[in-house]
mmCIF file of C-alpha atoms in Angstrom:
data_model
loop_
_atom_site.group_PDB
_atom_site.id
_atom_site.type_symbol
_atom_site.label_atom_id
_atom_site.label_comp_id
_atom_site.label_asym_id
_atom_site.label_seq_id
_atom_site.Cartn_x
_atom_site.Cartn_y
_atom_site.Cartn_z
ATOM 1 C CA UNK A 1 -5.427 13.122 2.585
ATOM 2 C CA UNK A 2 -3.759 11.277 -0.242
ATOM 3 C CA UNK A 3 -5.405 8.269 -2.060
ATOM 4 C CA UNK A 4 -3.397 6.042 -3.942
ATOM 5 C CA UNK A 5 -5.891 3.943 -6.355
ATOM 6 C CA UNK A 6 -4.591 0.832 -8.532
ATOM 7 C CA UNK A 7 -6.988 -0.647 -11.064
ATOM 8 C CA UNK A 8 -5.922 -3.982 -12.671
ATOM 9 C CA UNK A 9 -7.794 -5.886 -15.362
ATOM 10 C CA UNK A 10 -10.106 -8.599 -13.583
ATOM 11 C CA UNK A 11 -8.184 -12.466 -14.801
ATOM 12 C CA UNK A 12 -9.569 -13.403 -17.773
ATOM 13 C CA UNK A 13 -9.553 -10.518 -19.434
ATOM 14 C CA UNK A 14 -7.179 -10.726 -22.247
ATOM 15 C CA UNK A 15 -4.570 -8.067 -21.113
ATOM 16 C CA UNK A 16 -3.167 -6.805 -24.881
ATOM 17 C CA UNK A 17 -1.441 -3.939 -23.603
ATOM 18 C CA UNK A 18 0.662 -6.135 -21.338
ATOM 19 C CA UNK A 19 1.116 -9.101 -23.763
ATOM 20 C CA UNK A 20 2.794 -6.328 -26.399
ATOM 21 C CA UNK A 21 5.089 -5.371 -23.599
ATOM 22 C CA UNK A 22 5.519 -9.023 -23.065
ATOM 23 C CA UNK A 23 6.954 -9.509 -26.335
ATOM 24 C CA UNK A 24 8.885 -6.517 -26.727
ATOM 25 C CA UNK A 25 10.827 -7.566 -23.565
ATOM 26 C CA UNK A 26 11.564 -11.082 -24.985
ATOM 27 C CA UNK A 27 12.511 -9.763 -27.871
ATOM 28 C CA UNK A 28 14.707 -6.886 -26.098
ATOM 29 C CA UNK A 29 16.836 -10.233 -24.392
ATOM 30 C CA UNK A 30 14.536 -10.460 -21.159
ATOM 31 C CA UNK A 31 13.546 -14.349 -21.085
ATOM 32 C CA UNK A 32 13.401 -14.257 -17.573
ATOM 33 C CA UNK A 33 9.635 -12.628 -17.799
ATOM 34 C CA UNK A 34 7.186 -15.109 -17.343
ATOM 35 C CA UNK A 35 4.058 -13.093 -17.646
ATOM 36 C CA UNK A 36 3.279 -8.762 -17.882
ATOM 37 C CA UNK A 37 0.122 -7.060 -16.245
ATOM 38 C CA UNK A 38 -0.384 -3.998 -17.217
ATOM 39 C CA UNK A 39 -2.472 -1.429 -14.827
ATOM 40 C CA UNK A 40 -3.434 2.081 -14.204
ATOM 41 C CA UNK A 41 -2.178 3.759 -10.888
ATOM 42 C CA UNK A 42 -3.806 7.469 -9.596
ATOM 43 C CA UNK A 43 -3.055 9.663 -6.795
ATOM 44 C CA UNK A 44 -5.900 11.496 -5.804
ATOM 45 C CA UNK A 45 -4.991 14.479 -3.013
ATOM 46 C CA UNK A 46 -8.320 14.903 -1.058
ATOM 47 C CA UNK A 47 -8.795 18.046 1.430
ATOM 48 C CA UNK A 48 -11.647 18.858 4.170
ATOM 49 C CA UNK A 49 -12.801 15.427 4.612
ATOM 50 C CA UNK A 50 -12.371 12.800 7.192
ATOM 51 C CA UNK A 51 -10.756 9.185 6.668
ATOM 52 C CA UNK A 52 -13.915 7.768 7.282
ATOM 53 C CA UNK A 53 -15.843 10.021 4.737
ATOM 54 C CA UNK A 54 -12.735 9.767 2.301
ATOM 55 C CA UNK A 55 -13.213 5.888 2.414
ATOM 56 C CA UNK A 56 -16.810 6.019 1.208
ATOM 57 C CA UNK A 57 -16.380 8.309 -1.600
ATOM 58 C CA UNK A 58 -13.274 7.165 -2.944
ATOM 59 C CA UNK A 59 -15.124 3.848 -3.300
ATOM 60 C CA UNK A 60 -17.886 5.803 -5.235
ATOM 61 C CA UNK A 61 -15.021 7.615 -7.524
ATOM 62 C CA UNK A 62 -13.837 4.214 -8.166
ATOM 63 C CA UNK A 63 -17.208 2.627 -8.845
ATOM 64 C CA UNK A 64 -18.560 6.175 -11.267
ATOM 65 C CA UNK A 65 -15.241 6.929 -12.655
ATOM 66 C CA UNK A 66 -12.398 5.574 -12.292
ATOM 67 C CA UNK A 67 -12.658 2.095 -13.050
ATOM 68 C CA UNK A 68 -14.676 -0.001 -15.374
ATOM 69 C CA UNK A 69 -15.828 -2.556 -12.894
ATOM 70 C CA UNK A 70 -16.754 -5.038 -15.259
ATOM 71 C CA UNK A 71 -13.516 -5.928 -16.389
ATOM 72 C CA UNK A 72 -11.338 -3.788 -14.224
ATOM 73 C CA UNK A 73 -10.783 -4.045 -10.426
ATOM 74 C CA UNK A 74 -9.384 -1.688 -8.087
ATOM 75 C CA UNK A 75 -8.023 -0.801 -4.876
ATOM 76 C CA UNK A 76 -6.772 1.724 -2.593
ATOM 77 C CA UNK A 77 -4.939 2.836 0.330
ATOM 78 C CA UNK A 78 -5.454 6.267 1.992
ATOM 79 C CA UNK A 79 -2.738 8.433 3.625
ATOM 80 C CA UNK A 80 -2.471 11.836 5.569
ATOM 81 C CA UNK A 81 -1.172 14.190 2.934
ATOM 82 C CA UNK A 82 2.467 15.384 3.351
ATOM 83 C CA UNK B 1 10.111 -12.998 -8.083
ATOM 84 C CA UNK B 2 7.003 -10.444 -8.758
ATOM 85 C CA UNK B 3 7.846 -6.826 -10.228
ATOM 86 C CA UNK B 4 5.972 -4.151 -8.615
ATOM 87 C CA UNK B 5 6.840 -0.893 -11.099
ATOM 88 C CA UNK B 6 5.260 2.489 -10.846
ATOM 89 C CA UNK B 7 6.089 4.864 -13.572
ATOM 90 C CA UNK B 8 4.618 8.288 -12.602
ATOM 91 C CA UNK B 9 5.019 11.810 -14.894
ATOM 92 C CA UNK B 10 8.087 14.311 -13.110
ATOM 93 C CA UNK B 11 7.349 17.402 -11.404
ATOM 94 C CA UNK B 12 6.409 19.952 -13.755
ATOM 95 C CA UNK B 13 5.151 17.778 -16.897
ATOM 96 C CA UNK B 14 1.529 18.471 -18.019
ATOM 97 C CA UNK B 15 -0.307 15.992 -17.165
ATOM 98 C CA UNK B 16 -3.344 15.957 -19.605
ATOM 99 C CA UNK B 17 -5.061 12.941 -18.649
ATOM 100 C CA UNK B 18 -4.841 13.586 -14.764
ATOM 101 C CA UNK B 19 -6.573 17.065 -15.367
ATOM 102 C CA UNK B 20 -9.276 15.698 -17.511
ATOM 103 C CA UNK B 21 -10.041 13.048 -14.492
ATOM 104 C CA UNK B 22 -9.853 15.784 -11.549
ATOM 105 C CA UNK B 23 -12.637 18.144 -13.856
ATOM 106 C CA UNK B 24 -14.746 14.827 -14.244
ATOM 107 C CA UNK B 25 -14.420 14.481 -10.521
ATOM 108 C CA UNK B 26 -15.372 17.889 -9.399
ATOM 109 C CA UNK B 27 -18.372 17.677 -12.463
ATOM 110 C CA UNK B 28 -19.159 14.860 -10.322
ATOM 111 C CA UNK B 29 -19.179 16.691 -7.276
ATOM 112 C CA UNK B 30 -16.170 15.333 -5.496
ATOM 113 C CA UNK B 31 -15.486 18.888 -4.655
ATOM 114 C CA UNK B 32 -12.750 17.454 -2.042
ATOM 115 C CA UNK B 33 -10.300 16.333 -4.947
ATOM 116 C CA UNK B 34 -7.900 18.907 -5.218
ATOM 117 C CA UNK B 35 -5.118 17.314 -7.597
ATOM 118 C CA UNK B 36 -4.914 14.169 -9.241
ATOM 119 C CA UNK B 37 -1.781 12.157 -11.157
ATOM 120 C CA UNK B 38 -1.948 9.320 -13.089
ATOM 121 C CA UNK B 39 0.541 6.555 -13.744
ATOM 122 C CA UNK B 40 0.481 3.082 -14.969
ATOM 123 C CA UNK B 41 1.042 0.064 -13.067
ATOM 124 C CA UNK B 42 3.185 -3.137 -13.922
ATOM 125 C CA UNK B 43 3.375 -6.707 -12.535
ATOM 126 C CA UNK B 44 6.555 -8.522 -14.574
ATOM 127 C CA UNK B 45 6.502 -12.146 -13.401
ATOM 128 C CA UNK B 46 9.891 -13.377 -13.416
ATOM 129 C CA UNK B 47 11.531 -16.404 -13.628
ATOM 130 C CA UNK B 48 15.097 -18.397 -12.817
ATOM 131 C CA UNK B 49 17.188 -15.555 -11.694
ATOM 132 C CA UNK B 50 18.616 -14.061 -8.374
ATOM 133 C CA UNK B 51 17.001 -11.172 -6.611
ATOM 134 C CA UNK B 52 20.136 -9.212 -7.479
ATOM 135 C CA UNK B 53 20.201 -9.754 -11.066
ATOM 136 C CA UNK B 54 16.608 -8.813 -10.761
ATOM 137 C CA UNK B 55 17.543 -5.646 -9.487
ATOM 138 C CA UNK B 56 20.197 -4.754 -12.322
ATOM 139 C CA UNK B 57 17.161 -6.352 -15.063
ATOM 140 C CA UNK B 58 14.498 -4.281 -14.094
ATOM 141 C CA UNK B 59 16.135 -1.322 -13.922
ATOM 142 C CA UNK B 60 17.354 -1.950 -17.251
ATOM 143 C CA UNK B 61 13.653 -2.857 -18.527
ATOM 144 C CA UNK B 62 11.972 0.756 -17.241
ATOM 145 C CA UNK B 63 15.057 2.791 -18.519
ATOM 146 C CA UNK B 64 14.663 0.823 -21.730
ATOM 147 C CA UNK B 65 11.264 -0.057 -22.838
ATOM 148 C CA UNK B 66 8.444 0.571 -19.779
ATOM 149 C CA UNK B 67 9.426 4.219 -18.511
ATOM 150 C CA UNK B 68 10.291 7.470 -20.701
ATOM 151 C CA UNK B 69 12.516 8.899 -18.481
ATOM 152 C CA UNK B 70 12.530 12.516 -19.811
ATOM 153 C CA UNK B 71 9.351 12.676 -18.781
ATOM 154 C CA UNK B 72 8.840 9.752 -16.632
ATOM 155 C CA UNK B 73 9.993 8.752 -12.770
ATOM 156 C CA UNK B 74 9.557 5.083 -12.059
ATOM 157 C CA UNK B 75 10.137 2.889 -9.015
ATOM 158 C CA UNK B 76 10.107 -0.853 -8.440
ATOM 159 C CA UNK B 77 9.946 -3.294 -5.758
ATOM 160 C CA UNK B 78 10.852 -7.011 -6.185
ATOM 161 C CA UNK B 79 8.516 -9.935 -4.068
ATOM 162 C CA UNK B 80 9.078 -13.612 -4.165
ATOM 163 C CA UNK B 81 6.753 -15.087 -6.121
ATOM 164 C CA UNK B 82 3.964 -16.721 -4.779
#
């Protein structure tokens, strides 16, 4: 089974990373871009456990690990693995 | 329009900081996590231009600036805004 976790900042956290790349793509010509958020994405391949189980502890990894849930926030989607 | 980009290491490039999450895992005891990849996540707001030139820009903005494609794969997909 394949999870595929995004964790965002939570709004109102100042977001510096994506303000930089903001800038540099205003200043690269790009003043069409209105606004950058800048995340982490993970693909986590999971083996001998069911959907059900996998839904429960991915939360957990999320919660221990993964993300920083007091200014991050995350979500996921699980697959069956290729 | 919303920019949905995934930049993701290639095949075959060490990735440090995915290793160093899968060891904290099994530490954990997630002993179900065989592999994990990370990747970064972007959401470019943008503003006053055609779905088409949208296209062409953000291509132009991971080749250039978000993604380093020696090492980097990246993928996009383009929403209306809402």
């Amino acid at each position: 089974m394949l999870a595929k976790i995004h964790v965002t900042l939570k709004n109102g956290v100042l977001d510096s990373q994506g303000k930089a790349v903001h800038h540099a793509l205003n200043d690269l010509g790009y003043s069409e871009v209105q606004d950058v958020h800048l995340g982490k994405y993970m693909e986590i391949a999971l083996k001998g456990i069911s959907e059900k189980e996998a839904q429960t502890r991915v939360k957990e990894m999320c919660e221990k690990l993964l993300a920083n849930t007091v200014i991050e926030s995350y979500r996921f989607t699980l697959e069956p693995a290729e």
